[in-house]
XYZ file of C-alpha atoms in Angstrom:
508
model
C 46.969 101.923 212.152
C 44.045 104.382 211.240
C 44.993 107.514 209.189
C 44.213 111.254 210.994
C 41.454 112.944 209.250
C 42.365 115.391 206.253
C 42.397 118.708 207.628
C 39.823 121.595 205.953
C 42.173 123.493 203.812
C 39.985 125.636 202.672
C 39.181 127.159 206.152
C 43.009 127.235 206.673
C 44.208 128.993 203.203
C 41.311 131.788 203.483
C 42.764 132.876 206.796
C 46.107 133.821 204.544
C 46.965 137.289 203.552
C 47.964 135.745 199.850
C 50.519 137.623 198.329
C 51.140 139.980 200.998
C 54.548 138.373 202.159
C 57.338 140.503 202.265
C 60.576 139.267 200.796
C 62.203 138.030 204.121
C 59.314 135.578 204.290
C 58.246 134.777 200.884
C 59.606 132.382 198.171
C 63.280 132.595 197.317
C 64.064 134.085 193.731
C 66.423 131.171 193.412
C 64.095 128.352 194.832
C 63.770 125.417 192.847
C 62.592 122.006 193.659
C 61.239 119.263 191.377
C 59.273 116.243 193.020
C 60.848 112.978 193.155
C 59.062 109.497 191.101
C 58.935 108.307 195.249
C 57.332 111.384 196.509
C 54.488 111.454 193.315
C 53.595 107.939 193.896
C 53.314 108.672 198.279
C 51.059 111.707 197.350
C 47.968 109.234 197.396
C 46.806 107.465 200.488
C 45.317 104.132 200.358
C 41.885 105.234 200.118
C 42.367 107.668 196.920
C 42.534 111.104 198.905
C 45.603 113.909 198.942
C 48.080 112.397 202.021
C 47.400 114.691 205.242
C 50.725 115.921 205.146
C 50.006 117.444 201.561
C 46.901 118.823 202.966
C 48.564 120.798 205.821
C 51.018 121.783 203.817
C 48.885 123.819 201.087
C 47.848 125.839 203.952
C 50.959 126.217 205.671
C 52.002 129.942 206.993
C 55.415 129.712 204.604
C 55.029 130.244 200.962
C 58.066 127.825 200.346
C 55.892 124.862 201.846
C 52.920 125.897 200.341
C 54.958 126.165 196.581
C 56.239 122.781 196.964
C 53.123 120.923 198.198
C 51.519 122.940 194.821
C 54.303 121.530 192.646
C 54.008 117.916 193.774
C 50.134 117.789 192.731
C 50.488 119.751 189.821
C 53.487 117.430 188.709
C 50.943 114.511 189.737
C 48.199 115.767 187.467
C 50.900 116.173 184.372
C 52.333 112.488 184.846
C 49.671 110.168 183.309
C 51.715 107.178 184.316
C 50.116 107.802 187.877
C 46.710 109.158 187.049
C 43.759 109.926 187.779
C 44.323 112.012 190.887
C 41.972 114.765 190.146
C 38.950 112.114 192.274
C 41.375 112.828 195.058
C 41.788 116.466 194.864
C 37.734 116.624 194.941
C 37.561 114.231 197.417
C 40.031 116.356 199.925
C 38.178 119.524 199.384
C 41.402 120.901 197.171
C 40.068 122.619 193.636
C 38.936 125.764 195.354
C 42.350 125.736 197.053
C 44.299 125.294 193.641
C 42.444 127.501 191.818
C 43.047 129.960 194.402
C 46.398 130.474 193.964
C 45.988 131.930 190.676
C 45.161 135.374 192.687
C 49.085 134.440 194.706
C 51.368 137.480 194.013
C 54.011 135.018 192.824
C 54.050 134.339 189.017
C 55.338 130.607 190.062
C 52.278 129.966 192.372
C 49.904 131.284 189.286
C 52.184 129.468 186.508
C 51.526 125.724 188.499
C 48.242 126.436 189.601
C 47.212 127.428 185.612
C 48.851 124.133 184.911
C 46.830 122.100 187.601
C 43.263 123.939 186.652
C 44.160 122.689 182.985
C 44.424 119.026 183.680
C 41.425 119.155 186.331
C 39.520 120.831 183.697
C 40.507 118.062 181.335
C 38.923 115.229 183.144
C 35.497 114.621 183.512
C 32.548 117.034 183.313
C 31.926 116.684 187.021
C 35.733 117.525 187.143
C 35.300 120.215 185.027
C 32.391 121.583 186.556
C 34.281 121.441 189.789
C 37.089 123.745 188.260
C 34.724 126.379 186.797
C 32.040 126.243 190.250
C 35.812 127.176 192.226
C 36.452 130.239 190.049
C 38.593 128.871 187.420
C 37.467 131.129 184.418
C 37.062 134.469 186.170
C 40.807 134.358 188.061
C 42.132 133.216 184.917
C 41.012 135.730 183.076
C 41.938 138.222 185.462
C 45.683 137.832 184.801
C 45.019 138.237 181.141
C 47.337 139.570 179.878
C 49.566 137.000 180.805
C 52.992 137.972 182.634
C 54.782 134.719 181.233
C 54.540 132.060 178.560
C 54.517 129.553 181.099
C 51.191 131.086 182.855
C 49.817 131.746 179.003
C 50.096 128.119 178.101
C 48.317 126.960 181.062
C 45.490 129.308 180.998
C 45.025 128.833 177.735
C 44.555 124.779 178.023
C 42.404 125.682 180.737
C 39.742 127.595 178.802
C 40.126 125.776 175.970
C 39.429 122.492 178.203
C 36.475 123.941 179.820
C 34.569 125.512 176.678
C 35.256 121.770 174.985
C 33.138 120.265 178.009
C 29.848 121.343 177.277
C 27.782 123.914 175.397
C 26.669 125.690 178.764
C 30.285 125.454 179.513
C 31.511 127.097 175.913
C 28.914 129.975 175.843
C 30.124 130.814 179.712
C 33.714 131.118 178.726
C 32.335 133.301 175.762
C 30.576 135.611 178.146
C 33.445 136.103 180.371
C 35.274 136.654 177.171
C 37.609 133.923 177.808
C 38.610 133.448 173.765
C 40.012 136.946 173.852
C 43.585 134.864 174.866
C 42.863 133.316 172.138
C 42.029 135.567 169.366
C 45.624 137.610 171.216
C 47.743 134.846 169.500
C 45.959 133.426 166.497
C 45.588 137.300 165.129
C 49.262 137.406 165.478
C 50.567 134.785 163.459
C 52.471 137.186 161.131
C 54.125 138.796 163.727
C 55.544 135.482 165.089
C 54.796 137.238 168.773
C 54.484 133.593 170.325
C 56.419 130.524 170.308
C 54.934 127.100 169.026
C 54.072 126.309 172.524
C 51.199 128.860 172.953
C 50.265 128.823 168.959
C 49.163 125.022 169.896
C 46.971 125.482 173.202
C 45.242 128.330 171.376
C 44.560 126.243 168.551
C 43.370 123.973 170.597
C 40.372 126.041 172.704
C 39.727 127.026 168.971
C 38.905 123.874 168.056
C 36.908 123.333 171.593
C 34.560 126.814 170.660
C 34.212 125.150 166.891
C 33.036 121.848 168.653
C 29.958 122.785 169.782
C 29.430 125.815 167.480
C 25.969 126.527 165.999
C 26.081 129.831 163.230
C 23.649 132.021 164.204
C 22.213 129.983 167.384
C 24.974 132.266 169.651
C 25.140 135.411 167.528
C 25.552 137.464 170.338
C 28.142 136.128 171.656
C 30.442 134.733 168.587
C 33.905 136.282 169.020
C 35.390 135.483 165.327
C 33.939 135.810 161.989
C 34.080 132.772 159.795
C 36.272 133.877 157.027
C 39.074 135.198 159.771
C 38.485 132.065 160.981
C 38.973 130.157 157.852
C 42.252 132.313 157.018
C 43.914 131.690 160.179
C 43.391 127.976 159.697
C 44.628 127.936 156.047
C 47.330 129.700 157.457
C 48.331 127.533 160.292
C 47.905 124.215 158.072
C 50.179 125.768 154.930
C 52.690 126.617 157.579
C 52.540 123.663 159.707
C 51.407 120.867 156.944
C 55.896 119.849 157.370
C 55.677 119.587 161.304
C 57.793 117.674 163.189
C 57.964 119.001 166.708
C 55.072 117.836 169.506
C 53.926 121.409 169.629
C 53.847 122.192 165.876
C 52.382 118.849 165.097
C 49.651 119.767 167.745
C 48.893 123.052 166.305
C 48.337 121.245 162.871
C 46.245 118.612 164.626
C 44.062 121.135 165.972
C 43.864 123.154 162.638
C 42.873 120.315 160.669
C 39.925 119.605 163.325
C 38.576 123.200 163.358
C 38.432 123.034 159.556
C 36.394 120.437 159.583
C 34.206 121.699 161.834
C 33.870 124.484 160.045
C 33.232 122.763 156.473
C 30.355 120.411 158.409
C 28.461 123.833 159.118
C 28.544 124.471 155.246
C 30.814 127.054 154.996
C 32.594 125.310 151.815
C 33.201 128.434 149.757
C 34.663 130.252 152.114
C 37.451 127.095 152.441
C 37.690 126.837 148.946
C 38.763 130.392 148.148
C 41.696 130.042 150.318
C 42.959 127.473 147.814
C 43.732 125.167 150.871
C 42.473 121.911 149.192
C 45.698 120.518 147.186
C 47.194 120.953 151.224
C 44.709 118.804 152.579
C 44.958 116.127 150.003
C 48.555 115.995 150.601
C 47.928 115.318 154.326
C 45.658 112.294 153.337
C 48.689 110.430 153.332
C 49.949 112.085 156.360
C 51.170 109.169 159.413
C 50.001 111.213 161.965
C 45.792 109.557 162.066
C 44.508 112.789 163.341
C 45.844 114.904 160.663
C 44.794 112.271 157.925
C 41.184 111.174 159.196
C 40.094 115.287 159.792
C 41.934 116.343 156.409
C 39.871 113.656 154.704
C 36.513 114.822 156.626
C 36.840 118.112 155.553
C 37.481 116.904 152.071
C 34.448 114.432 152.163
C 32.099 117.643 152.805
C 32.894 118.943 148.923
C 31.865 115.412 147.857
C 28.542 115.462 149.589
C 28.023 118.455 148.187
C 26.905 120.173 144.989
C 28.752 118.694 141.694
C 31.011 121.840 141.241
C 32.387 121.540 144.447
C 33.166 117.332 144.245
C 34.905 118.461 141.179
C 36.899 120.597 143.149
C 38.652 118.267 145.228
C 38.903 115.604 142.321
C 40.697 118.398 140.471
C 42.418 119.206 143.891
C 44.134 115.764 143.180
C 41.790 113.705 146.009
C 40.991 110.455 144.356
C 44.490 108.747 144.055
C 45.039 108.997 147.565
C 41.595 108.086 148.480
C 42.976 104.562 147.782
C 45.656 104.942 150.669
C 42.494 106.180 153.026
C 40.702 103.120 151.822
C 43.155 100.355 153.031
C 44.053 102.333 156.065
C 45.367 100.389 159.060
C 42.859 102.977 160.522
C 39.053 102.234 160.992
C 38.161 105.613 161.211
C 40.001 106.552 158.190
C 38.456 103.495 155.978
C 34.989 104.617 157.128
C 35.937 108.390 155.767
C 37.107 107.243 152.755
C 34.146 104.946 152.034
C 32.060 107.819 152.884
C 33.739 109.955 150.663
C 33.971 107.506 147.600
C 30.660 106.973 148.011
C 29.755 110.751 147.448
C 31.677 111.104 144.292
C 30.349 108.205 142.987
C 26.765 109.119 143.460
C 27.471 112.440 141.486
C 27.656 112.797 137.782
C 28.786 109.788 135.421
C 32.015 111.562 135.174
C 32.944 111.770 138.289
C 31.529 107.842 139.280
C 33.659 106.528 136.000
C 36.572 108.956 137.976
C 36.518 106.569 141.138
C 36.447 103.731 138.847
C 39.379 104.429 136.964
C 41.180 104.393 140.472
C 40.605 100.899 141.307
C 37.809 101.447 144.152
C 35.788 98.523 143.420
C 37.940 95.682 144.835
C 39.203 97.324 148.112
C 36.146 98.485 149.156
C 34.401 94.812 148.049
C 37.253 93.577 150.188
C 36.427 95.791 153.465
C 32.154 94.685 152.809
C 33.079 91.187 152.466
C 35.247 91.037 155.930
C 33.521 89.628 158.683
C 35.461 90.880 161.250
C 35.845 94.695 159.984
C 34.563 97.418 161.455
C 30.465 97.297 161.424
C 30.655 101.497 160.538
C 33.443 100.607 157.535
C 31.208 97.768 156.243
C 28.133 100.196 156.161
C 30.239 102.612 154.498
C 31.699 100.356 151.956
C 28.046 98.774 151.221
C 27.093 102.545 150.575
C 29.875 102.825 147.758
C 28.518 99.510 145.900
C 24.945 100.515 146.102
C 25.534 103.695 144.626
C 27.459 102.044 142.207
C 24.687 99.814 141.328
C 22.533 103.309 140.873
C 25.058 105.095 138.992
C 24.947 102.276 136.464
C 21.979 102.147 135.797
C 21.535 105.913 135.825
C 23.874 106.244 133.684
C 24.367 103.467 131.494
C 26.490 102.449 128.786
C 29.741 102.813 131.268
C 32.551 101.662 130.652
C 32.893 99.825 134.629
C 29.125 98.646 134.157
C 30.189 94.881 133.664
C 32.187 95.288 137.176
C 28.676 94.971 138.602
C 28.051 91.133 137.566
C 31.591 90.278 138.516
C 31.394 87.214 141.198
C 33.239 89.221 144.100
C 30.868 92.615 143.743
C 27.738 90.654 143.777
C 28.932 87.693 146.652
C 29.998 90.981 148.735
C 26.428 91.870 148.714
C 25.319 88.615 149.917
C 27.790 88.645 152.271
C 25.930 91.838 153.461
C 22.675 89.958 153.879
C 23.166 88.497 157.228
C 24.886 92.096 158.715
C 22.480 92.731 161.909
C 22.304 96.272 160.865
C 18.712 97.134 158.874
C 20.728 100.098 156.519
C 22.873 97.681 155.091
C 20.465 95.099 154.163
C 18.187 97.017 152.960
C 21.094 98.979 150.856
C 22.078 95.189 150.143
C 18.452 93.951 149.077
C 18.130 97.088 146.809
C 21.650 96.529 144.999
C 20.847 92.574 144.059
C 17.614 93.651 143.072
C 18.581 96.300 140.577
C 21.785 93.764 139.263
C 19.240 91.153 138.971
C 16.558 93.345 137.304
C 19.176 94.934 134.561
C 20.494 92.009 133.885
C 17.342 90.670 132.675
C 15.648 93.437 130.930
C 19.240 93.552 128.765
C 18.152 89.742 127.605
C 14.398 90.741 127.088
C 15.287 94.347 124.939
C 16.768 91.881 122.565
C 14.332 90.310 120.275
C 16.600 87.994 118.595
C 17.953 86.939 122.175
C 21.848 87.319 122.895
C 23.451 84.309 124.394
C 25.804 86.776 125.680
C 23.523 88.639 127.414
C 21.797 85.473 128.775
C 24.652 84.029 130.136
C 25.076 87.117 131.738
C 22.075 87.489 133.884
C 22.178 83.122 134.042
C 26.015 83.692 135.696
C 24.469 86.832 138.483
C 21.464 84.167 139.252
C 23.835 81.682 139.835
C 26.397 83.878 142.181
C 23.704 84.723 144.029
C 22.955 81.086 144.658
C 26.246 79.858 145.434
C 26.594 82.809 147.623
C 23.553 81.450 149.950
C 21.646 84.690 148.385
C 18.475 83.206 148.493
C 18.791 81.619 152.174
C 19.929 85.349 153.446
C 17.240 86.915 151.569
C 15.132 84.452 153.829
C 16.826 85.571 156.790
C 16.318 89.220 156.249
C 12.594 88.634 155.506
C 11.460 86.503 158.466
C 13.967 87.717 161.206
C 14.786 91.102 162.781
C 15.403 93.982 162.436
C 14.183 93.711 158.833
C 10.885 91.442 159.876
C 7.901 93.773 158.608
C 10.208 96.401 157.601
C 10.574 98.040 153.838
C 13.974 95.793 153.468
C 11.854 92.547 154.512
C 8.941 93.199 152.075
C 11.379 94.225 149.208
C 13.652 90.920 150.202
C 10.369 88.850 149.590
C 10.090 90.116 146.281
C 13.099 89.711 145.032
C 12.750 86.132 146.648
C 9.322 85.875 144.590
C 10.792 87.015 141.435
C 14.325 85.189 140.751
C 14.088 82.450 143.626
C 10.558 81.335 144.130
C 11.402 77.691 145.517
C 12.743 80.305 148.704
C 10.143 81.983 149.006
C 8.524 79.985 151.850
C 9.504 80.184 155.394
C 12.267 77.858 156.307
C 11.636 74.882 158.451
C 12.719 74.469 161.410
């Protein structure tokens, strides 16, 4: 049996007089209705468009029809169990009519439709682009200031949505001045004016401006300074660092991103004189992976910067839990945390014996050695050992310096060879190289010869052998991506110098 076409009800809902019902034929005070699982699932037809009946009924002549065909696809949109439907509502011709009924002279109409603009918005950027083309930001924005928290949340998940899509996208809701919501609650924090539940949407189209933020690039139009910025955030992670609730633990979420943000645009000092660093060490060992993986970015910025400020979040108590971050169950996480090792290592000999002390080497020769981790972690984790290998020997005399000529650092290495990724070969190539090379200029400074010493650099020869060393260094010489490269020429060197009977091209 063949469907009957989807009516245009567009055409039908501009003939309306919105909001001009009187109360004999508008919406009940008392109405209430909440979609059954039977009539969410029926809302779709067969071919992925809004059921005709649906259609008809968003432009029916009685508000109470039009209210509940409204609820059922907003309630649609919010279950995820039986998304995507927001293809559909394109496909029928329905954003413009949604978004419409933000202008209804019923706060209900304008409370759902918020809600439904907010998770079209959230989709894709055609799906965005479809909310903002129907009016999304401007009728949004001219309710502000919002009659009801239930409205407030909904337009403010909608901007924040939209200005997360795209950096045309952010600078429009700028213009229209569609962060002023925003700034409304975050500036009011001390005046506990708003409940959790419109603390965390704000926080969250904070955190979509702070995405694609560029200082200076949109002077004109930025609508917070930094350091209010930076306050607010201190403020919301101090207060929030304990949450438990979905909203609280969202605001923190949120928080915790925009920091970061803000510390990867070099605006350390300003987070350090809040005095918020021992908070986001403590949520390095947070459960929630959001909160842990952006409280550890954030911290990884002081590292890879100047010495005072790695010394900063070492003294901020960093380095014991950077351990925990290490052997994450979370990939993201262990590639932070090898990031961030790696940092403080490469920084003063202090602060390299520092990581040392903590018991870094093995993990982290554990996560390079693993075939099957992460390909990011491993590159990470090679970045650690090679800059251990440098701070030795820019620094030597260390107390760790023998960890370098330990079987498992140098076989990790090896290990590293035969990675298809040209970084961590050539970080590989340039590690063995420098083991090899200060192993044997230890045996040649001494004229009388130490047999400790020789079996030293004898042992780091002979690792390197039983590791297949030489074979790999082959590989990475003759083979891409390294064929011709830097990594290949310095690979045939150190080929040349400790393993000359490898040095020719394998046979095949």
């Amino acid at each position: 049996m063949s469907e009957e076409p989807i009516s245009d009800a567009t055409k039908s809902l501009a003939g309306l007089k919105l909001g001009e019902g009187t109360a004999t034929d508008g919406v009940p005070d008392d109405f209430t209705y909440e979609p059954t699982p039977s009539e969410l699932n029926e809302l779709l037809t067969e071919n992925g468009m809004i059921v005709p009946q649906v259609v008809d009924d968003l432009a029916s002549e009685s508000p109470v029809v039009r209210l509940r065909a409204l609820i059922r696809i907003q309630r649609r949109l919010q279950d995820t169990s039986v998304n995507p439907t927001v293809r559909a509502i394109i496909d029928s011709n329905l954003v413009r009519v949604i978004v419409d009924f933000l202008t209804y002279n019923d706060i209900r109409f304008q409370e759902r439709a918020a809600s439904a603009a907010a998770n079209i918005a959230a989709g894709t950027s055609e799906q965005t682009e479809a909310a903002v083309a129907a009016g999304a930001i401007q009728k949004i924005m001219g309710l502000h200031p919002f009659s009801s928290a239930v409205l407030q949340r909904g337009a403010l998940y909608a901007l924040g949505n939209i200005a997360a899509d795209s950096g045309n996208l952010r600078d429009r809701v700028l213009r229209e001045k569609g962060m002023e919501p925003v700034l409304d609650v975050l500036t009011k924090l001390d005046d506990n004016v708003h409940e959790e539940s419109i603390v965390a949407p704000a926080t969250r189209a904070l955190s979509a401006y702070l995405k694609r933020w560029h200082p200076g690039r949109y002077f004109p139009s930025e609508f917070i300074n930094i350091e209010q910025c930076v306050l607010i955030l201190a403020k919301l992670i101090r207060s929030r660092q304990s949450a438990t609730s979905t909203d609280s633990s969202e605001t923190l979420e949120n928080s915790v991103i925009s920091l970061s943000r803000i510390c990867e645009k070099g605006h350390l000092a300003e987070v350090l004189d809040t005095g918020i660093l021992p908070q986001l060490v403590s949520l390095c060992n947070s459960t929630n992976p959001i909160v842990q993986r952006f409280s550890l970015r954030s911290l990884g910025f002081f590292a890879a910067d100047t010495e005072a400020l790695t010394d900063a979040v070492i003294n901020a108590g960093l380095l014991p839990n950077l351990i925990t971050c290490i052997t994450s169950e979370n990939k993201n996480t262990r590639e932070l945390a090898c990031w961030t090792a790696s940092n403080v290592v490469a920084g003063t000999a202090k602060q390299a014996q520092a990581i040392v002390d903590i018991g870094v080497i093995q993990p982290v020769v554990n996560l390079l050695s693993d075939s099957t981790e992460d390909m990011l972690v491993r590159k990470e984790a090679c970045w650690v050992l090679t800059n251990l290998v440098v701070a030795c020997i820019k620094h030597p005399a260390q107390d760790w310096s023998e960890s370098l000529y330990e079987e498992g650092f140098i076989m990790a290495l090896c290990k590293a060879l035969v990675i298809e990724d040209n970084l961590i070969r050539r970080n590989a190539v340039s590690s063995l190289r420098q083991i090899l090379d200060s192993a044997r200029s230890k045996v040649e400074d001494r004229v009388l010869g130490d047999n400790s010493e020789q079996g030293k650099w004898a042992r780091a020869v002979e690792v390197v052998r039983a590791a297949e060393g030489p074979a790999r260094l082959r590989v990475v010489r003759d083979t891409a991506p390294s064929r011709g490269t830097g990594s290949g020429k310095s690979a045939h060197d150190l080929l040349m110098s400790y393993f000359p009977d490898y040095s020719r091209r394998a046979r095949v």
